[in-house]
Coordinates of C-alpha atoms and ligand atoms in Angstrom, one line a residue:
M22 CA -2.5 -1.1 14.5
S23 CA -6.5 -1.2 14.6
L24 CA -8.1 -2.7 11.8
S25 CA -10.9 0.1 11.4
L26 CA -7.8 2.8 10.8
L27 CA -6.4 0.8 8.1
T28 CA -9.7 0.5 6.3
T29 CA -10.1 3.9 6.8
I30 CA -7.0 4.9 5.1
L31 CA -7.0 2.5 2.6
L32 CA -11.0 3.9 2.0
T33 CA -9.6 7.4 2.1
L34 CA -7.3 6.7 -0.6
I35 CA -9.6 5.1 -2.9
H36 CA -12.1 7.3 -2.5
T37 CA -9.8 10.3 -3.6
H38 CA -9.0 8.4 -6.6
L39 CA -12.8 7.9 -7.5
A40 CA -13.5 11.4 -7.4
M41 CA -10.3 12.6 -9.1
S42 CA -11.5 9.7 -11.6
F43 CA -14.8 10.7 -12.1
T44 CA -14.2 13.2 -14.9
V45 CA -11.4 11.1 -16.8
I46 CA -13.6 7.6 -17.0
L47 CA -17.0 9.6 -17.5
P48 CA -16.6 9.7 -21.9
D49 CA -15.6 6.2 -22.4
S50 CA -18.5 4.4 -20.3
A51 CA -20.8 6.6 -21.6
Q52 CA -20.3 4.9 -25.0
L53 CA -20.0 1.3 -23.3
E54 CA -22.9 1.2 -21.1
G55 CA -26.6 1.6 -21.4
P56 CA -28.9 2.0 -24.4
Q57 CA -26.3 3.9 -26.5
P58 CA -26.5 4.2 -30.2
G59 CA -23.7 2.1 -30.2
S60 CA -25.9 -1.1 -28.9
S61 CA -29.4 -0.2 -31.0
M62 CA -26.8 -0.3 -34.0
A63 CA -25.2 -3.6 -32.6
K64 CA -28.8 -4.8 -33.7
N65 CA -28.3 -3.6 -37.2
G66 CA -25.6 -5.8 -37.8
A67 CA -22.8 -4.3 -36.3
K68 CA -19.7 -7.0 -35.9
T69 CA -16.0 -7.1 -33.9
D70 CA -13.3 -6.8 -36.1
P71 CA -12.6 -10.3 -37.5
Q72 CA -9.2 -9.8 -37.0
E73 CA -9.5 -9.0 -33.3
Q74 CA -11.9 -11.6 -32.4
Q75 CA -9.4 -14.4 -33.6
A76 CA -6.9 -12.4 -31.7
V77 CA -9.4 -12.9 -28.8
Y78 CA -10.3 -16.5 -29.7
D79 CA -6.2 -17.3 -29.2
I80 CA -5.9 -15.4 -26.1
M81 CA -8.8 -17.1 -24.3
R82 CA -7.6 -21.2 -26.3
A83 CA -4.4 -20.0 -24.2
T84 CA -5.6 -19.5 -21.2
G85 CA -7.9 -22.4 -20.8
N86 CA -11.0 -20.8 -21.7
S87 CA -11.7 -22.5 -25.3
W88 CA -15.3 -22.5 -24.8
A89 CA -15.0 -18.7 -25.8
T90 CA -15.0 -20.0 -29.5
D91 CA -17.8 -21.0 -29.6
I92 CA -19.6 -17.7 -29.7
P93 CA -20.3 -16.1 -32.9
D94 CA -19.2 -12.5 -32.3
V95 CA -17.5 -11.8 -29.0
C96 CA -17.7 -8.2 -28.7
R97 CA -21.9 -9.0 -29.1
G98 CA -21.7 -12.0 -26.9
R99 CA -19.8 -10.4 -23.8
W100 CA -19.2 -12.0 -20.7
H101 CA -17.1 -10.4 -17.8
G102 CA -13.5 -9.6 -18.5
I103 CA -14.5 -7.6 -22.1
E104 CA -14.8 -5.0 -23.0
C105 CA -15.6 -3.6 -26.8
M106 CA -16.1 -0.3 -28.1
P107 CA -17.7 0.7 -31.3
D108 CA -15.7 2.8 -33.7
K109 CA -17.8 5.2 -36.3
D110 CA -17.9 2.8 -38.7
N111 CA -19.8 0.8 -36.6
V112 CA -16.9 -1.6 -36.0
Y113 CA -16.5 -3.2 -32.3
H114 CA -12.9 -3.1 -31.0
V115 CA -11.5 -4.6 -28.2
I116 CA -10.5 -2.8 -25.0
S117 CA -10.0 -4.5 -22.2
L118 CA -9.4 -7.9 -21.4
S119 CA -9.5 -9.5 -17.6
F120 CA -8.5 -12.6 -16.2
G121 CA -8.7 -14.3 -12.9
A122 CA -11.4 -14.9 -9.8
L123 CA -11.0 -10.8 -8.4
S124 CA -14.4 -11.6 -6.2
D125 CA -17.3 -13.2 -6.0
D126 CA -19.2 -10.1 -7.7
T127 CA -16.2 -9.8 -10.5
A128 CA -15.9 -13.4 -11.8
F129 CA -13.7 -12.7 -14.5
P130 CA -12.8 -16.1 -16.8
T131 CA -10.2 -18.2 -15.0
C132 CA -6.9 -19.3 -16.1
D133 CA -6.0 -22.9 -15.7
P134 CA -3.1 -22.4 -13.8
T135 CA -1.2 -25.5 -15.0
R136 CA -0.9 -24.4 -18.1
S137 CA -1.8 -20.7 -19.0
S138 CA 0.0 -18.5 -20.8
I139 CA -0.2 -15.2 -22.7
S140 CA -1.1 -15.6 -26.9
P141 CA 1.4 -14.0 -28.6
S142 CA -1.7 -12.6 -30.9
I143 CA -2.4 -9.9 -27.9
S144 CA -0.6 -7.8 -29.8
K145 CA -3.5 -7.9 -32.3
L146 CA -5.6 -5.6 -30.2
P147 CA -4.3 -2.2 -31.4
H148 CA -6.9 -0.4 -29.6
L149 CA -6.7 -2.6 -25.7
R150 CA -6.8 -0.3 -22.8
T151 CA -6.8 -2.7 -20.0
L152 CA -5.0 -6.2 -19.5
F153 CA -5.5 -7.8 -16.7
F154 CA -4.1 -10.8 -15.5
Y155 CA -5.0 -12.0 -11.6
R156 CA -3.6 -15.2 -10.1
C157 CA -3.4 -16.9 -13.9
F158 CA 0.2 -18.7 -14.3
S159 CA 1.0 -19.4 -10.8
Y160 CA 1.7 -23.4 -11.8
N161 CA 3.6 -22.9 -14.6
P162 CA 6.4 -19.8 -14.4
Q163 CA 6.7 -17.8 -17.0
P164 CA 8.7 -14.6 -17.6
I165 CA 6.5 -11.6 -18.6
P166 CA 6.6 -11.6 -22.3
S167 CA 8.8 -9.2 -23.8
F168 CA 6.2 -8.7 -26.7
L169 CA 3.6 -6.9 -24.3
G170 CA 5.6 -3.7 -24.7
Q171 CA 4.4 -4.1 -28.4
L172 CA 0.5 -3.5 -26.8
G173 CA -1.1 -1.2 -29.3
S174 CA -0.7 3.0 -28.0
D175 CA -3.9 3.1 -26.0
L176 CA -3.2 1.0 -23.5
Q177 CA -3.7 2.5 -20.3
T178 CA -3.6 -0.4 -17.5
L179 CA -1.1 -3.2 -17.1
V180 CA -1.9 -5.4 -14.2
L181 CA -0.1 -8.9 -13.7
R182 CA -1.0 -9.4 -10.0
E183 CA 0.0 -12.5 -8.1
N184 CA 1.2 -14.5 -11.4
G185 CA 4.1 -16.5 -10.2
H186 CA 5.8 -14.8 -13.0
I187 CA 9.8 -15.2 -13.0
G188 CA 12.7 -13.7 -14.1
S189 CA 13.1 -9.6 -14.7
I190 CA 11.1 -6.9 -15.6
P191 CA 11.2 -6.6 -19.7
H192 CA 12.7 -3.2 -20.6
E193 CA 10.6 -3.3 -23.7
L194 CA 7.6 -2.5 -20.7
G195 CA 9.0 1.0 -21.1
N196 CA 7.7 1.6 -24.7
L197 CA 3.9 1.4 -23.6
T198 CA 4.0 5.1 -22.7
R199 CA 0.8 5.9 -22.5
L200 CA 0.5 3.2 -19.4
K201 CA -1.4 4.9 -16.1
V202 CA -1.0 1.8 -13.8
L203 CA 1.5 -0.5 -13.9
D204 CA 0.8 -3.2 -11.6
L205 CA 3.3 -6.1 -11.1
H206 CA 2.8 -6.9 -7.5
K207 CA 3.6 -10.2 -6.3
N208 CA 5.2 -12.1 -8.8
N209 CA 9.0 -13.8 -8.2
L210 CA 10.7 -11.3 -10.7
N211 CA 14.4 -10.2 -9.8
G212 CA 17.0 -8.4 -11.6
S213 CA 16.8 -4.5 -11.5
I214 CA 14.0 -1.7 -11.7
P215 CA 14.4 -0.9 -16.1
V216 CA 15.2 2.2 -16.7
S217 CA 13.2 2.1 -19.8
L218 CA 10.2 2.5 -17.7
G219 CA 11.2 6.9 -17.4
R220 CA 9.9 6.7 -20.4
I221 CA 6.0 6.3 -19.4
S222 CA 5.8 9.6 -18.1
G223 CA 1.9 9.8 -17.5
L224 CA 2.1 6.9 -15.0
K225 CA -0.5 7.4 -12.3
S226 CA 0.4 3.7 -9.9
L227 CA 3.0 1.6 -10.0
D228 CA 2.8 -1.2 -8.0
L229 CA 6.1 -3.5 -8.2
S230 CA 5.8 -4.9 -4.6
S231 CA 6.4 -8.1 -3.4
N232 CA 9.1 -9.3 -6.2
Q233 CA 12.6 -9.8 -5.3
L234 CA 14.0 -6.6 -7.4
S235 CA 17.6 -5.7 -6.7
G236 CA 20.0 -3.1 -7.3
S237 CA 19.1 0.3 -6.6
I238 CA 16.0 2.4 -7.4
P239 CA 17.1 4.1 -10.8
N240 CA 16.7 7.9 -11.7
L241 CA 12.7 7.6 -12.9
T242 CA 11.1 10.6 -12.9
F243 CA 7.3 10.3 -12.3
P244 CA 5.3 13.5 -12.9
A245 CA 1.6 12.3 -12.4
V246 CA 2.4 9.7 -10.4
R247 CA -0.1 9.1 -7.3
V248 CA 0.9 5.6 -5.8
L249 CA 4.1 4.3 -5.7
D250 CA 4.8 1.0 -4.2
L251 CA 7.9 -1.2 -4.5
S252 CA 8.1 -2.6 -0.8
Q253 CA 9.0 -6.2 -0.1
N254 CA 12.0 -6.0 -2.4
H255 CA 15.8 -6.4 -2.1
L256 CA 15.9 -3.1 -3.4
S257 CA 19.0 -1.1 -2.0
G258 CA 21.4 2.1 -2.4
S259 CA 19.3 5.4 -1.8
I260 CA 16.3 6.9 -2.8
P261 CA 17.0 9.1 -6.1
N262 CA 16.1 12.6 -5.7
T263 CA 14.1 12.4 -8.9
L264 CA 11.4 10.1 -7.2
L265 CA 11.5 13.2 -4.0
S266 CA 10.2 15.4 -6.7
C267 CA 7.4 13.6 -8.2
N268 CA 5.0 16.2 -6.1
S269 CA 1.5 14.5 -6.8
L270 CA 2.5 11.4 -5.2
L271 CA -0.7 10.5 -2.3
K272 CA 1.1 7.2 -1.3
I273 CA 4.7 6.1 -1.3
D274 CA 5.9 2.6 0.2
L275 CA 9.5 1.4 0.0
S276 CA 8.9 -0.7 3.4
H277 CA 11.1 -4.2 3.8
N278 CA 14.2 -3.6 1.2
R279 CA 17.6 -2.8 2.0
L280 CA 17.9 1.0 1.3
S281 CA 20.2 3.3 3.1
G282 CA 21.4 6.4 3.1
P283 CA 20.5 9.5 4.7
S284 CA 16.6 10.0 5.7
P285 CA 15.0 11.3 2.4
N286 CA 13.4 15.0 2.3
I287 CA 10.1 14.4 1.5
N288 CA 9.0 17.6 2.2
G289 CA 8.4 19.2 -1.3
L290 CA 5.8 16.1 -1.7
E291 CA 3.0 18.0 -0.8
E292 CA 0.3 15.8 -1.4
L293 CA 1.2 13.0 0.3
I294 CA -1.2 10.7 2.4
L295 CA 0.4 7.9 3.5
V296 CA 4.5 6.7 3.8
D297 CA 6.0 3.9 4.6
L298 CA 9.9 3.6 4.8
S299 CA 9.9 0.9 7.4
Y300 CA 12.1 -1.9 7.7
N301 CA 15.6 -0.5 5.7
S302 CA 18.6 1.0 6.8
F303 CA 18.3 4.8 6.7
I304 CA 20.8 6.9 8.5
G305 CA 20.1 10.0 10.6
P306 CA 19.3 12.3 11.4
F307 CA 15.5 12.2 12.2
L308 CA 13.0 12.6 8.6
S309 CA 12.4 16.2 8.4
P310 CA 11.6 18.7 7.8
L311 CA 7.4 17.4 7.5
N312 CA 5.9 20.5 7.8
N313 CA 4.4 21.0 4.4
L314 CA 2.6 17.6 4.8
N315 CA -0.7 18.7 6.0
S316 CA -2.7 15.6 4.3
L317 CA -0.4 12.8 5.3
Q318 CA -2.2 10.5 7.8
S319 CA 0.1 7.9 8.0
L320 CA 4.4 7.6 8.7
I321 CA 5.5 4.6 9.3
L322 CA 9.3 4.9 10.0
K323 CA 9.7 1.3 12.1
G324 CA 12.2 -1.0 11.7
N325 CA 15.3 1.6 10.9
P326 CA 17.4 0.9 13.7
S327 CA 20.6 2.5 11.9
M328 CA 18.6 5.9 12.1
S329 CA 20.3 6.9 15.7
A330 CA 18.8 9.8 15.7
T331 CA 17.0 12.6 17.6
I332 CA 13.6 13.9 17.3
P333 CA 13.7 17.6 16.7
N334 CA 10.7 19.6 18.9
N335 CA 9.0 20.6 15.2
A336 CA 9.3 17.5 13.6
F337 CA 5.8 17.0 13.7
E338 CA 4.4 20.6 13.1
N339 CA 1.5 21.4 10.8
L340 CA 0.7 17.2 10.6
N341 CA -2.7 18.6 11.7
N342 CA -4.3 15.1 9.9
L343 CA -1.6 12.6 11.1
I344 CA -4.0 9.8 12.2
I345 CA -1.0 7.2 12.9
L346 CA 2.6 7.7 13.8
V347 CA 4.9 4.8 14.1
L348 CA 8.7 5.5 14.7
S349 CA 9.6 2.1 17.0
N350 CA 13.0 0.3 16.5
M351 CA 14.5 3.3 15.6
N352 CA 17.3 3.7 17.6
L353 CA 15.8 7.0 19.1
Q354 CA 17.3 9.2 21.8
G355 CA 16.8 12.1 23.4
Q356 CA 13.5 13.5 24.9
I357 CA 10.2 12.5 23.5
P358 CA 9.1 16.2 21.6
E359 CA 6.4 18.1 23.6
S360 CA 4.7 19.0 20.1
L361 CA 3.9 15.5 19.1
G362 CA 1.0 16.0 21.9
R363 CA -0.3 18.5 19.7
L364 CA -1.4 16.1 17.2
P365 CA -5.3 16.5 17.1
K366 CA -5.9 13.8 15.0
L367 CA -3.4 11.2 16.1
R368 CA -4.9 7.7 17.0
V369 CA -1.6 5.4 16.9
L370 CA 1.8 6.3 18.1
H371 CA 4.3 3.7 18.4
L372 CA 8.0 4.8 20.3
D373 CA 8.8 1.7 21.3
R374 CA 11.9 -0.1 21.4
N375 CA 14.4 3.2 21.6
R376 CA 16.1 4.9 23.4
L377 CA 13.9 7.7 24.1
N378 CA 14.6 9.1 27.8
G379 CA 13.1 11.9 30.1
S380 CA 9.3 12.0 31.0
I381 CA 6.5 11.6 28.7
P382 CA 5.3 14.8 27.6
T383 CA 2.2 16.5 29.7
S384 CA 1.1 17.6 26.3
F385 CA 0.3 13.9 25.8
S386 CA -2.7 14.5 28.0
K387 CA -4.3 16.2 25.1
L388 CA -4.3 13.7 23.1
N389 CA -8.1 12.9 22.8
G390 CA -8.0 10.6 19.7
L391 CA -5.7 8.3 21.1
S392 CA -6.6 4.7 21.7
E393 CA -3.1 2.9 20.7
L394 CA 0.6 3.9 22.8
R395 CA 3.3 2.0 22.7
L396 CA 6.3 3.4 24.8
N397 CA 7.7 0.3 26.2
N398 CA 11.5 -0.7 25.8
N399 CA 12.7 2.7 26.4
Q400 CA 14.8 4.8 29.7
L401 CA 11.8 6.9 30.7
V402 CA 11.0 7.9 33.4
G403 CA 8.5 10.2 36.2
S404 CA 4.4 9.9 36.4
I405 CA 2.5 8.9 33.6
P406 CA 0.2 12.5 32.4
F407 CA -2.8 10.4 31.3
S408 CA -6.3 10.8 32.5
R409 CA -8.4 8.0 33.9
E410 CA -10.2 7.9 30.8
M411 CA -7.4 7.8 28.0
I412 CA -6.1 4.9 30.0
W413 CA -9.8 3.4 30.3
R414 CA -9.5 3.8 26.3
M415 CA -6.2 2.7 25.4
R416 CA -6.7 -0.2 27.6
R417 CA -4.2 -3.2 27.1
K418 CA -3.1 -1.2 24.1
L419 CA -1.3 0.7 26.4
R420 CA 2.7 -0.3 26.7
L421 CA 5.2 1.1 29.3
N422 CA 6.9 -1.9 30.2
N423 CA 10.7 -1.8 30.3
N424 CA 11.2 1.7 31.1
L425 CA 13.7 3.0 33.6
G426 CA 10.8 4.4 35.9
L427 CA 7.3 5.3 34.9
C428 CA 4.9 5.4 37.6
Y429 CA 1.4 6.4 38.2
D430 CA 1.0 9.0 41.1
A431 CA -1.7 7.6 43.6
K432 CA -3.5 11.1 43.4
S433 CA -4.4 11.2 40.2
G434 CA -7.0 8.6 41.4
L435 CA -5.8 6.4 38.8
G436 CA -5.3 3.3 41.5
D437 CA -8.7 2.1 40.7
D438 CA -7.3 1.1 37.2
L439 CA -4.6 -1.1 38.8
D440 CA -5.2 -4.1 36.2
T441 CA -5.3 -1.9 33.2
L442 CA -2.0 -0.2 34.5
F443 CA -0.1 -3.4 35.8
D444 CA -0.6 -4.6 32.3
A445 CA 0.8 -1.5 31.0
G446 CA 3.6 -2.3 32.7
I447 CA 3.5 0.4 35.5
G448 CA 3.3 0.7 39.5
H449 CA 2.9 3.2 41.9
C450 CA 5.2 6.0 42.5
D451 CA 5.1 6.5 46.0
K452 CA 5.7 2.6 46.8
P453 CA 9.1 0.8 46.0
K454 CA 8.7 -1.3 43.1
P455 CA 7.7 -4.9 43.9
V456 CA 9.7 -8.1 44.7
P457 CA 11.5 -8.5 41.2
L458 CA 10.7 -12.3 40.9
Q459 CA 7.0 -12.1 41.2
H460 CA 6.8 -8.9 38.9
I461 CA 9.4 -10.2 36.0
S462 CA 7.3 -13.5 35.9
T463 CA 4.1 -11.8 35.6
V464 CA 5.3 -9.1 33.1
D465 CA 6.9 -12.3 31.3
E466 CA 3.5 -13.9 30.7
G467 CA 1.8 -10.5 29.7
I468 CA 4.5 -10.0 27.5
I469 CA 4.0 -13.9 26.0
R470 CA 0.7 -13.5 26.3
S471 CA 0.1 -9.6 24.3
S472 CA 2.6 -10.7 21.5
T473 CA 0.7 -14.0 20.6
K474 CA -2.4 -11.8 20.3
S475 CA -0.9 -9.4 18.4
A476 CA 0.6 -11.6 16.0
A477 CA -2.9 -13.0 15.3
S478 CA -4.3 -9.6 15.2
L479 CA -1.7 -9.3 12.8
H480 CA -2.6 -11.6 10.6
K481 CA -6.1 -10.8 10.3
L482 CA -5.0 -7.8 9.4
S483 CA -2.9 -8.8 6.4
L484 CA -6.1 -10.4 5.2
L485 CA -7.7 -8.0 5.1
S486 CA -5.7 -5.5 4.0
Q487 CA -4.8 -8.0 1.1
I488 CA -8.8 -7.8 0.6
I489 CA -9.0 -4.2 0.5
Q490 CA -5.7 -3.8 -1.9
L491 CA -7.4 -5.6 -4.2
S492 CA -10.7 -4.0 -4.4
A493 CA -8.6 -0.8 -4.6
V494 CA -6.5 -1.9 -7.2
F495 CA -9.5 -2.9 -8.8
L496 CA -11.5 0.2 -8.3
F497 CA -7.8 1.9 -9.1
T498 CA -7.9 0.1 -12.2
F499 CA -11.7 0.0 -14.0
C500 CA -13.0 3.2 -12.5
L501 CA -10.3 5.6 -13.0
F502 CA -8.7 6.2 -16.2
Ligands
LIG611 C1 10.6 -1.0 -27.7 O1 11.5 -0.6 -26.6 C2 13.2 -1.3 -27.1 C3 14.3 -0.7 -25.5 O2 13.8 -0.7 -24.8 C4 13.6 -1.4 -28.3 O3 14.9 -1.6 -28.7 C5 12.4 -1.2 -29.7 O4 12.6 -1.0 -30.6 C6 11.1 -1.0 -29.6 N1 9.7 -1.4 -29.8 C7 9.2 -0.9 -30.4 C8 7.8 -1.6 -31.2 O5 8.7 -0.1 -30.1
LIG612 C1 16.3 -15.2 -11.9 O1 15.7 -16.0 -11.4 C2 15.9 -16.7 -12.7 C3 15.5 -18.4 -12.2 O2 13.8 -17.8 -11.9 C4 17.8 -17.1 -12.3 O3 17.9 -18.0 -13.9 C5 17.9 -15.9 -13.3 O4 20.0 -15.9 -12.7 C6 18.2 -14.8 -12.0 N1 18.8 -13.5 -12.3 C7 19.2 -12.3 -11.4 C8 19.4 -11.5 -12.1 O5 18.8 -12.9 -10.3
LIG613 C1 21.3 9.0 -10.7 O1 21.9 10.7 -10.7 C2 22.3 10.8 -10.0 C3 22.9 12.0 -10.1 O2 22.0 12.8 -10.6 C4 23.9 9.9 -10.4 O3 25.0 10.0 -9.8 C5 23.6 8.3 -10.2 O4 24.7 7.6 -10.5 C6 22.1 7.7 -11.0 N1 21.6 6.8 -10.9 C7 21.4 5.8 -11.7 C8 20.7 4.7 -11.2 O5 21.8 6.0 -13.0
LIG614 C1 18.8 11.5 27.7 O1 19.9 11.0 26.6 C2 20.7 12.2 25.8 C3 22.1 11.2 24.7 O2 21.3 10.2 24.6 C4 21.8 12.7 27.0 O3 22.5 13.8 26.3 C5 21.0 13.0 27.9 O4 21.3 13.9 28.7 C6 19.6 12.6 28.7 N1 18.9 13.2 29.6 C7 18.3 12.7 30.4 C8 17.1 13.7 31.2 O5 18.5 11.4 31.2

């Protein structure tokens, strides 16, 4: 998958969020930033609430930031990572605390990783809206404290990302009914997802990805949820129907779990932009219909070998914004539907490692934006319907090897691109196949070469996507709500 494509998708999501957030954020930030009445009054002796000030000192000490206790007024001696707001009596209250080196631009106080903890004094900050800990307790693994469930009713954002938290998710977090963002990405959390989280009815983003959560997904309903990421866990069972009625979803990622059952009907989630259900054990028939998903840009279902289905010919009708379609290794049978060639924005199409037969639909010649096509390891036959220009555009990202009888037609003028075609894994239609021995060894080398390369680029990709995701979280968390 190309880097820029992924960037585009993630950025699109971020942009969507920003647009959505704009009206939400304005009132608060106007009070916080700039030459507001609040700050001029601060000169006239406005002070931080004394109880909250002591609580902040406790919290800073517990994270190895004792320097903060020398600051006479934590709200007025502001550092990156603390935000306050005056009330009508000119008393400052702490509304946001953030820890961890997110990037060079946003250096919140870092935690001493060997002996940090979350101080129980945190529950003495009743006006807190945002609490953010990133890479804080990694060398001092500890459970998520259940007292976080007692945080004030203003709390909208709770981010505990890559902190090395162990144990299960405390069901007390379900008491934080005003939360909009709950992000527990990449810890070592185990046990099942607490049913109590279903009480957070205004949740907009739930990210529990990259933990060791097990059991089935509870019957949760989040009418306002935009982003749901439960990927990279050990979740089993089928997707509850309640999740499939969260019709504000923009992104649903349940990849890399042990989910089973019939492939879900997501056609009611009309705002979806990104769907990733890869590496599970969903069974057929094929995920469809999808004709309501006009906004969908990326559909990734690879690595569901028990799907064992045919692709209905109208499966991708109306997906006018689809850019990425990845259906590798799903045990798909029968023919490639002609309608796939009518996806106007398609750039990446992977259908490799299935049992698809018949020939490549001629409609594929109209996929003018296609830059990556994998049809290798199927049972396809016949001459390829691509123009020279398309082949030249895709080059090594065209994979056709290991099929029953794909070839190119000499009359099409493709012979000049012999190297590319040979790399893609096919030969001339009129000529008998090359001598097997030589052919096999060359192809093998090709596969080894390209798989090493793709492993390297995958690594690069995951690094980049990590950075992008992080900035997405940051924007999402701080700009939106
Ligand atoms: C928090 O939730 C638990 C159940 O999940 C409940 O027993 C407890 O009383 C709640 N605490 C507060 C302070 O609301
Ligand atoms: C979760 O992990 C802890 C150790 O970190 C272990 O003691 C506990 O038994 C585990 N619980 C489950 C449900 O796997
Ligand atoms: C979810 O609801 C279905 C029926 O609505 C029920 O069969 C199932 O047991 C429920 N699952 C959980 C975990 O509560
Ligand atoms: C393709 O495979 C399906 C079942 O797997 C079979 O019914 C059909 O006859 C095959 N078609 C061709 C053209 O080989």
